[in-house]
Coordinates of C-alpha atoms and ligand atoms in Angstrom, one line a residue:
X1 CA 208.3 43.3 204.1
X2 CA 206.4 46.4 204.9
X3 CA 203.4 47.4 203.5
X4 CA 204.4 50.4 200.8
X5 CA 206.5 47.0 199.1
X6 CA 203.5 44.5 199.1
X7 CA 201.5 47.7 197.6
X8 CA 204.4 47.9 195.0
X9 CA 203.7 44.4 194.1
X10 CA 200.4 45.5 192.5
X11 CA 199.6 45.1 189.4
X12 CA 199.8 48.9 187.6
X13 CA 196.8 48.3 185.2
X14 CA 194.7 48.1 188.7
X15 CA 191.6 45.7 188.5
X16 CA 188.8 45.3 185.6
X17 CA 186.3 45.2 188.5
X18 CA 185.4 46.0 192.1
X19 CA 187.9 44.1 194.1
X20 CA 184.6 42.3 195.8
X21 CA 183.4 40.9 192.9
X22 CA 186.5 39.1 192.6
X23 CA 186.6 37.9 196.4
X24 CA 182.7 36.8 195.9
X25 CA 183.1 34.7 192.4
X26 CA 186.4 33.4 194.2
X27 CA 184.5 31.9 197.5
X28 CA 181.8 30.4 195.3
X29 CA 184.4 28.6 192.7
X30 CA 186.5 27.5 195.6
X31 CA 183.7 25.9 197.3
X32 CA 182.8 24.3 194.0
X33 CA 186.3 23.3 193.7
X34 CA 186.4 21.9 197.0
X35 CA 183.2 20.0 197.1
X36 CA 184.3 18.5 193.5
X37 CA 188.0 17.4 195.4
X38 CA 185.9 15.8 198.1
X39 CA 183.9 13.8 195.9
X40 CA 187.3 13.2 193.8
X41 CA 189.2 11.7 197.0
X42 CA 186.1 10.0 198.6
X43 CA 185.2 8.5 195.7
X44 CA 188.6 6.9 195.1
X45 CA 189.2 6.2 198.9
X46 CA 186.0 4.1 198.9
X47 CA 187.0 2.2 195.8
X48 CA 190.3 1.5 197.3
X49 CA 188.0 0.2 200.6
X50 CA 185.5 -2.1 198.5
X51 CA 187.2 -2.9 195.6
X52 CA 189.3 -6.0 197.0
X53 CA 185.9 -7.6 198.6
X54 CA 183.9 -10.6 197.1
X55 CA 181.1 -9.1 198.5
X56 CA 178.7 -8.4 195.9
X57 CA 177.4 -5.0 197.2
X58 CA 180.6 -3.6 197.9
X59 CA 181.9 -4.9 194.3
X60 CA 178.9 -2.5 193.0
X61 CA 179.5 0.3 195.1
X62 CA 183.0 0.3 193.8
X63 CA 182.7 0.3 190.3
X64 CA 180.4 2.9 190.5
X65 CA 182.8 4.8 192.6
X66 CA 185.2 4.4 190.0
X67 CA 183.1 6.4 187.4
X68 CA 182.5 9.0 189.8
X69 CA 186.1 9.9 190.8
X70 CA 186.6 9.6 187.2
X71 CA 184.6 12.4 186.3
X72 CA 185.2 14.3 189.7
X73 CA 189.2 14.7 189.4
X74 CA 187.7 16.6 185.8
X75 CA 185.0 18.5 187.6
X76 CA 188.3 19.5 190.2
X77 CA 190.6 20.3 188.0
X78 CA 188.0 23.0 185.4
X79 CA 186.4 24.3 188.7
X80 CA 190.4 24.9 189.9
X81 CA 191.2 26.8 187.4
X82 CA 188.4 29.7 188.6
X83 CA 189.4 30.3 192.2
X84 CA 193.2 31.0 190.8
X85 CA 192.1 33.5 188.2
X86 CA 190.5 35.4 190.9
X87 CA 193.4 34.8 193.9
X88 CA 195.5 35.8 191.3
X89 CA 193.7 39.2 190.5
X90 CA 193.1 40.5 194.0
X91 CA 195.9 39.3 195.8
X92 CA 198.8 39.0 193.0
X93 CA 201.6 40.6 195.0
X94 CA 200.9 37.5 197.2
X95 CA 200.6 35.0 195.3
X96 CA 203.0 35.4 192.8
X97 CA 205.6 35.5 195.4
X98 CA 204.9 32.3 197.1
X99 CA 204.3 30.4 193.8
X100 CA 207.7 31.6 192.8
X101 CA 209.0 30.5 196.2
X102 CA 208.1 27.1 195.7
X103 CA 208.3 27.3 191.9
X104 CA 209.5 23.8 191.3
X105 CA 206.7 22.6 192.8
X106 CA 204.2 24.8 191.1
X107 CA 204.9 23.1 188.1
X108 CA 205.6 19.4 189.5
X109 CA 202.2 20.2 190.2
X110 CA 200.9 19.3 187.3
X111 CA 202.9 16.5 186.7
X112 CA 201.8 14.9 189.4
X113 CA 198.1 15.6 188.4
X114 CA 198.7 14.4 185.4
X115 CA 200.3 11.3 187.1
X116 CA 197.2 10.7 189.1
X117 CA 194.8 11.4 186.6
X118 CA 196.8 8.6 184.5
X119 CA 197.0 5.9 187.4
X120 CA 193.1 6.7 188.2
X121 CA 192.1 5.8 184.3
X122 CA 195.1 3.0 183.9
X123 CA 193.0 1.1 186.7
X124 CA 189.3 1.5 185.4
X125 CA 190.8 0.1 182.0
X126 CA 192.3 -2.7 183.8
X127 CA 189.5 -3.3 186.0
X128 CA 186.0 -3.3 183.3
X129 CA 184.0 -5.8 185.6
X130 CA 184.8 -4.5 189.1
X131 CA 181.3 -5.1 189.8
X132 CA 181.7 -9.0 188.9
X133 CA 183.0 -10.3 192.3
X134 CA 184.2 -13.3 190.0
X135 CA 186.9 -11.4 188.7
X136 CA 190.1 -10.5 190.4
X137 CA 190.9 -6.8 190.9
X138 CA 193.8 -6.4 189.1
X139 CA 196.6 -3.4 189.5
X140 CA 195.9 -2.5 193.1
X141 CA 198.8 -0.4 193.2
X142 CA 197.9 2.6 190.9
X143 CA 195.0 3.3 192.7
X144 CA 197.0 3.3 195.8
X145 CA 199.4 5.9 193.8
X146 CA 196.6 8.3 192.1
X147 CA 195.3 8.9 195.8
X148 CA 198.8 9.8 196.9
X149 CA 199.3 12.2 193.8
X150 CA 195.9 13.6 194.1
X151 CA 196.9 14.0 198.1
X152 CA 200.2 15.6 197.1
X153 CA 199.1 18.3 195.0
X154 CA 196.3 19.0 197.9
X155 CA 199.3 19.5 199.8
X156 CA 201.2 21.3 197.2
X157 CA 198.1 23.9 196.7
X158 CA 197.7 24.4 200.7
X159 CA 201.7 25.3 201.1
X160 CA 201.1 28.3 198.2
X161 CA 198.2 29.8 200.3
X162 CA 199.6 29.4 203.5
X163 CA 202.7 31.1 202.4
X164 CA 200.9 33.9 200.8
X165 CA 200.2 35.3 204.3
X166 CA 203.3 35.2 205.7
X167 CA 205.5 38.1 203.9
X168 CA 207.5 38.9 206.8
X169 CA 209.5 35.4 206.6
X170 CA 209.4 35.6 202.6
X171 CA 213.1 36.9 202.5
X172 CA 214.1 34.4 204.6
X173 CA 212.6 31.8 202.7
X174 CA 214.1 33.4 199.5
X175 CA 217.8 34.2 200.7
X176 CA 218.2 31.5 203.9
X177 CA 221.1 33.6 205.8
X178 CA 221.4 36.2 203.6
X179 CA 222.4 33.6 200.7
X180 CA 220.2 34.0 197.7
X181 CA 218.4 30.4 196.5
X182 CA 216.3 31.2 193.8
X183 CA 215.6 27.3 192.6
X184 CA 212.0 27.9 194.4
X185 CA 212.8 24.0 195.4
X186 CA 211.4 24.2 198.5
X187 CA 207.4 24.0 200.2
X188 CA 208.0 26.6 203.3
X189 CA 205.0 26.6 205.3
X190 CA 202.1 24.8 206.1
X191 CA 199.6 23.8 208.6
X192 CA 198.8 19.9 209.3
X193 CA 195.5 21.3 210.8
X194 CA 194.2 23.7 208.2
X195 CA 195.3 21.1 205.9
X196 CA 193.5 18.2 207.5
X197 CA 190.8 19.5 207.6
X198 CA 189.8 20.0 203.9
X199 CA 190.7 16.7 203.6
X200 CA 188.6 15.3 206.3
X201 CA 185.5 17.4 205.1
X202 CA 186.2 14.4 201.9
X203 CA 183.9 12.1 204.7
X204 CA 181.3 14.0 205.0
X205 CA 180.4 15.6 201.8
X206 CA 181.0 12.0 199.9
X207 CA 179.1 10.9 202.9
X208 CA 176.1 13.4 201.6
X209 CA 177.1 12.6 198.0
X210 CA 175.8 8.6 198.9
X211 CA 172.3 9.5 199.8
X212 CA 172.1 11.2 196.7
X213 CA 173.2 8.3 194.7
X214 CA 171.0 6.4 196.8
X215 CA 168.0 8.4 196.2
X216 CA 169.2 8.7 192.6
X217 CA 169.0 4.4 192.3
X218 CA 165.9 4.4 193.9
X219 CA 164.0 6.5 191.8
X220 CA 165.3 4.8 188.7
X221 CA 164.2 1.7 190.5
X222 CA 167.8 0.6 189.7
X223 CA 169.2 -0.7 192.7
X224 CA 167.6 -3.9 195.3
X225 CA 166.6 -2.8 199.0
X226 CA 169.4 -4.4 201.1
X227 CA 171.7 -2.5 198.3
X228 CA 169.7 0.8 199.6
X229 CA 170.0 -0.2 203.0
X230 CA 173.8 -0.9 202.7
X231 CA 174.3 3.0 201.2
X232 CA 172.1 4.3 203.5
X233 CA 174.2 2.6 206.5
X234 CA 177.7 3.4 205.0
X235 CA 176.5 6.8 203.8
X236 CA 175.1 7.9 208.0
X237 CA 178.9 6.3 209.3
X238 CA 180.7 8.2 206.8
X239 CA 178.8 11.9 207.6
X240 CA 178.6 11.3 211.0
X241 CA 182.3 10.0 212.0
X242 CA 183.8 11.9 209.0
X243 CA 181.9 15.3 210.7
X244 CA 183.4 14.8 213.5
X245 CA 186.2 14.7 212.6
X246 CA 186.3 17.5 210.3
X247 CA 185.2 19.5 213.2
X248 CA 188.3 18.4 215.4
X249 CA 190.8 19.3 212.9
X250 CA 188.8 22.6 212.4
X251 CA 189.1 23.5 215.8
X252 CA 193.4 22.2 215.7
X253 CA 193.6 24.8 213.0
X254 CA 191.6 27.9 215.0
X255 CA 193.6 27.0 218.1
X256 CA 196.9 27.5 215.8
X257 CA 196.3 30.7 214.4
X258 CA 199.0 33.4 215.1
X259 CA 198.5 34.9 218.1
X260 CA 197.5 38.5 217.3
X261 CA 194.9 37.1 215.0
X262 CA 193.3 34.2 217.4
X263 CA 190.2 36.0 218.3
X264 CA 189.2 35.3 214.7
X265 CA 188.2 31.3 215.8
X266 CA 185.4 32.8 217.4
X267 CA 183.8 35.0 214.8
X268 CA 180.7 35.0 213.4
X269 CA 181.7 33.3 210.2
X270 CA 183.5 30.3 212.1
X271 CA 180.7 30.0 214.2
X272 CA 177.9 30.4 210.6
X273 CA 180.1 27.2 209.3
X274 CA 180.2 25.2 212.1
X275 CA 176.1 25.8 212.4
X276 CA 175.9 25.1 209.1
X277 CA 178.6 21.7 209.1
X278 CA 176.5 20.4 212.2
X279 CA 173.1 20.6 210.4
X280 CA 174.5 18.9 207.2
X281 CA 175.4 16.3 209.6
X282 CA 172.2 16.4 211.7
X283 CA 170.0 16.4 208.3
X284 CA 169.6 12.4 207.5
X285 CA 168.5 11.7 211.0
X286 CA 166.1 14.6 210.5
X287 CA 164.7 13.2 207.0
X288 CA 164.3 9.8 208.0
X289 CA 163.2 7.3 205.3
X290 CA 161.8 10.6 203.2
X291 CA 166.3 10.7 201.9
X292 CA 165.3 7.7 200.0
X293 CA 161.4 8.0 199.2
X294 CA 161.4 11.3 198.2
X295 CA 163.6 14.3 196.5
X296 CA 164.9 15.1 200.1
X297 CA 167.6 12.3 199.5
X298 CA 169.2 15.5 197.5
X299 CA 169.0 17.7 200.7
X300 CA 172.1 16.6 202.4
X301 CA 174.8 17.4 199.2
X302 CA 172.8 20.7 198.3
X303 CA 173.1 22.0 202.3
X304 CA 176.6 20.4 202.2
X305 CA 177.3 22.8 199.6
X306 CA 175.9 25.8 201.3
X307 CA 178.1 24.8 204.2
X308 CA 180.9 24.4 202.0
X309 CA 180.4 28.4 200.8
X310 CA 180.3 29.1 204.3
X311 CA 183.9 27.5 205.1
X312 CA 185.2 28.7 201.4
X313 CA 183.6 32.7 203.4
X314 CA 185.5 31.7 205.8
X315 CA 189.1 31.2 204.6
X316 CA 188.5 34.5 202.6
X317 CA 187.9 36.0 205.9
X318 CA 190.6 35.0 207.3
X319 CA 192.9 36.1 204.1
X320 CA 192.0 39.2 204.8
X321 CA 191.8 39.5 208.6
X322 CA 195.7 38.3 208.2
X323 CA 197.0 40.5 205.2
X324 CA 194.9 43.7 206.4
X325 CA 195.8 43.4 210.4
X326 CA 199.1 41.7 210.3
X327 CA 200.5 43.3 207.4
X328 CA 198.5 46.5 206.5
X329 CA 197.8 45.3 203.2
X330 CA 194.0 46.3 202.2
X331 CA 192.5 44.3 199.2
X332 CA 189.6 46.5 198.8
X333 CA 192.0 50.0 198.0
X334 CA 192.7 48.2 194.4
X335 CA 193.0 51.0 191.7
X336 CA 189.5 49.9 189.8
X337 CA 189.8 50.9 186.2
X338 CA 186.3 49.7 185.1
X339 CA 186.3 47.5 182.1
X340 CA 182.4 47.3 181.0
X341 CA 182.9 45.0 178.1
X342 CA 184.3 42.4 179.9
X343 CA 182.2 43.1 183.0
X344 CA 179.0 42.1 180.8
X345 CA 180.8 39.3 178.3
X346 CA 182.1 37.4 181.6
X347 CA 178.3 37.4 183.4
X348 CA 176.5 36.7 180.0
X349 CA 179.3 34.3 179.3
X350 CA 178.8 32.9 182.5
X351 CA 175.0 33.0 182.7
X352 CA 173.7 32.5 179.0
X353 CA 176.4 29.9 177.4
X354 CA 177.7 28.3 181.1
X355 CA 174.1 28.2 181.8
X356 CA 172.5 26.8 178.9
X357 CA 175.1 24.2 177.8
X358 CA 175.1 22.9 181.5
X359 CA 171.5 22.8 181.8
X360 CA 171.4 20.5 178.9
X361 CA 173.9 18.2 179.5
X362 CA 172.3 17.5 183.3
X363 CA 169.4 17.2 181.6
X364 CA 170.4 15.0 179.4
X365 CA 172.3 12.5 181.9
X366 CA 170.1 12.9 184.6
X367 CA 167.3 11.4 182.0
X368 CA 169.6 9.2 180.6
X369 CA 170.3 7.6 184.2
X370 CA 166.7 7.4 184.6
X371 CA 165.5 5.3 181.8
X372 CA 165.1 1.6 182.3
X373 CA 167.7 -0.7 180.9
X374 CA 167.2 -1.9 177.1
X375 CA 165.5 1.2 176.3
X376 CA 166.9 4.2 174.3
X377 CA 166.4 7.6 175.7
X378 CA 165.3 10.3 173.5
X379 CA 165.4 13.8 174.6
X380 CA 161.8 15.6 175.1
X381 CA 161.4 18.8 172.3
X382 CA 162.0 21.5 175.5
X383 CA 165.2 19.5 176.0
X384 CA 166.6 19.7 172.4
X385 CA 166.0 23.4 172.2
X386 CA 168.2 24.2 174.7
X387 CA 170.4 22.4 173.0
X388 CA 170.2 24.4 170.0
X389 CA 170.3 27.3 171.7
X390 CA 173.5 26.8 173.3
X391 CA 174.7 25.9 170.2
X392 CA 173.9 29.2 169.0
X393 CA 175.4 31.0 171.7
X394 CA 178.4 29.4 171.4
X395 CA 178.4 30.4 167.5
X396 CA 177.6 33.9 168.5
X397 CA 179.9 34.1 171.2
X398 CA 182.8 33.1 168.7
X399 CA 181.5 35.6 165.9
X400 CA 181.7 38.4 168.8
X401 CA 184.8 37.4 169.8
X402 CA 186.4 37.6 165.8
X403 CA 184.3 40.9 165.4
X404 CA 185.8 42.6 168.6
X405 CA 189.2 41.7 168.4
X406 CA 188.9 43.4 164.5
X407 CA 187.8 46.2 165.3
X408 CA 190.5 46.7 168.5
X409 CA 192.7 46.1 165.8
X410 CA 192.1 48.1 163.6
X411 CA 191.6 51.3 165.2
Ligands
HEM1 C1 193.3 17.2 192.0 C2 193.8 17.4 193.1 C3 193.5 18.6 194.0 C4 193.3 18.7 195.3 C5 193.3 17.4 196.2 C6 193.2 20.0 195.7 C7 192.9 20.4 197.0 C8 192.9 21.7 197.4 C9 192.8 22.1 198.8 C10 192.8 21.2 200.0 C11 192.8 23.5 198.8 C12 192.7 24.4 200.1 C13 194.1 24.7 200.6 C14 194.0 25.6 201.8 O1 193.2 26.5 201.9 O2 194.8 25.4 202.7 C15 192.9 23.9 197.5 C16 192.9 25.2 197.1 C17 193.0 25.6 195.8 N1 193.1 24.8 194.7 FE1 193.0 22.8 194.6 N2 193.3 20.8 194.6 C18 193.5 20.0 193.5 C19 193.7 20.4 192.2 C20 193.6 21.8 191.8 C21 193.8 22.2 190.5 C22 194.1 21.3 189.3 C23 193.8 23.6 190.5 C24 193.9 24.6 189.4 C25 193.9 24.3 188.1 C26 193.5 24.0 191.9 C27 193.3 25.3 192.3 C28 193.2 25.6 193.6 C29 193.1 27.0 194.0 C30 193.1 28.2 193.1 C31 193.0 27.0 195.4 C32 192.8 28.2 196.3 C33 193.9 29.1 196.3 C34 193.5 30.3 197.2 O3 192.5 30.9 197.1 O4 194.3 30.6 198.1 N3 193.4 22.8 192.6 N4 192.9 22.8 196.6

């Protein structure tokens, strides 16, 4: 596949935007997507590990667990959907032709989401009083299955972006000795290492993700010190091993790359995330006690985050390096036709109704989680009028939406 074809691939109405704009909102979704599928898989892994104790502790850490994988595989899922708008955009010819490679798959996909999802809820509604170690835990098995779905379509996500940068073997993959198969019922390519180590950053970050919940409990006063103590233990093991680790598979999947690209594992932005994995690691011992008395307990999941941008940087990087050196393909000669209305609706979009409709609901549950059992919470006046405002814009946003698509229309 030469270049002049991949070019060919484009799409002819060019891009709304800069092609960096897209590459920039596509590193910061990703890493938002990512962090959400570590908390996702962590959380469910460590129900799967506490769950089938008597222990009291462990019982509690489970069920809470529960809740938060719960809400994660949501948070994964609604922050997937951004990253694939924008991979989409900039690198279409690419992607298109390695989703339609493995087409069957791209739809079993969701399927087997929507498997997992399913098996994740059917045991929370069996299991109401995990917490209780008097009662038994009850349908082991679809937990066992909704982290295997939620593993397979991982896997199924890393095949389409590992096959996206190799174009030369795309015929081969598409016509196996020169006979056409055009089921798309085959994943072609992957890497155990690159692979790997997404999922082992799941130890860490969840790892992070526990001081905050321990932090969280504390300043609710919601939680016994040996409870605290427990976290705290479990949540050092889990950053520190789980880091490690991460770091072993990171360097399996630099020592693997092709070799006309392998002076890439020492750049700066491999070297940025590995600083920047280390000191998320490093952070807890740093802090001390002040993870639990004090807002620090935060610190870990918000530098966890930056470090996550950092490796999300880094696989764009990469993209690039590979599709630019290996295959002349340059994202950034996009034809731009510059669409201003959408420009500004996506930002304000983004920054008024995004903005104001999250801010209230964390405000909302982070209060919520903070008032003392038997009481009724009841939001503070600032509170309420953000929620009325993002009411409003939401009502405005609609109107505009009616009023434009008039007016396109009737011109
Ligand atoms: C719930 C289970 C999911 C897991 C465990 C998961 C995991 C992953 C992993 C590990 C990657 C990185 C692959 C790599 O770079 O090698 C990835 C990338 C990605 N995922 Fe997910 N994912 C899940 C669900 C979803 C969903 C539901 C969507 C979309 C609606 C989605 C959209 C994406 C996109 C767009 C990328 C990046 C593609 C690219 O830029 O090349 N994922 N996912």
């Amino acid at each position: 596949m030469n270049s002049e074809m991949l070019y060919a691939l484009r799409d002819v109405a060019g891009v709304p935007s800069h092609p960096i704009v897209f590459l920039v909102l596509g590193v910061l979704t990703f890493a938002l997507h990512i962090a959400a599928v570590h908390v996702m898989l962590g959380g469910t892994a460590l129900v799967l590990a506490k769950a089938f104790s008597r222990d009291p502790m462990r019982r509690r850490l489970a069920a809470a667990m529960t809740t938060t994988a719960k809400i994660a595989v949501s948070v994964a899922v609604v922050l997937g959907v951004a990253p694939l708008l924008f991979v989409q955009v900039t690198y279409d010819p690419f992607w298109y032709t390695s989703n339609v490679l493995s087409a069957w798959w791209v739809v079993g996909f969701i399927l087997l989401l929507i498997a997992g999802y399913m098996a994740l809820y059917f045991f929370y509604s069996r299991n109401h009083h995990l917490d209780d170690p008097q009662h038994a835990v009850r349908s082991g098995w679809s937990l066992v299955a909704a982290l295997a779905l939620f593993l397979v379509v991982g896997f199924i996500m890393h095949v389409l972006t590992q096959q996206m940068l190799s174009p030369e073997k795309w015929m081969e993959w598409y016509a196996p000795g020169g006979v056409i198969d055009p089921r798309g019922h085959s994943l072609h390519d992957y890497n155990l290492w690159r692979f790997g180590f997404f999922i082992a950053l799941t130890a860490p970050v969840t790892g992070a993700w526990l001081f905050a919940y321990r932090r969280y409990l504390h300043a609710g006063h919601k939680a016994d010190a040996p409870y605290l103590q427990w976290v705290g233990r479990l949540a050092s093991r889990m950053l520190n091993v789980g880091g490690v680790v991460a770091l072993v598979f990171l360097g399996g999947w630099m020592a693997t790359l092709p070799a006309n690209i392998a002076g890439f594992a020492t750049s700066p932005i491999v070297l940025l995330s590995v600083a920047l994995l280390l000191l998320t690691v490093a952070l807890p011992t740093l802090l001390g006690q002040r993870t639990l008395n004090s807002s620090l307990g935060y610190a870990p999941f918000a530098l966890g985050a930056v470090a996550l941008i950092a490796v999300a940087a880094l696989r764009e990087v990469l993209r690039y390096d590979v599709l630019r050196g290996v295959h002349g393909y340059d994202v950034f000669t996009y034809p731009v036709h510059m669409d201003w209305y959408s420009n500004v609706l996506f930002f304000a979009t983004f920054a008024l109704i995004g903005g104001s409709t999250l801010a209230y609901f964390l405000a909302v549950a982070w209060k919520v989680g903070h008032t003392p059992k038997g009481q009724i919470y009841t939001p503070s006046p600032a509170i309420d009028r953000i929620g009325t405002a993002s009411m409003w814009l939401i009502g405005l946003w609609i109107v505009q939406f009616f009023v434009v698509g008039f007016i396109v229309w009737a011109r």
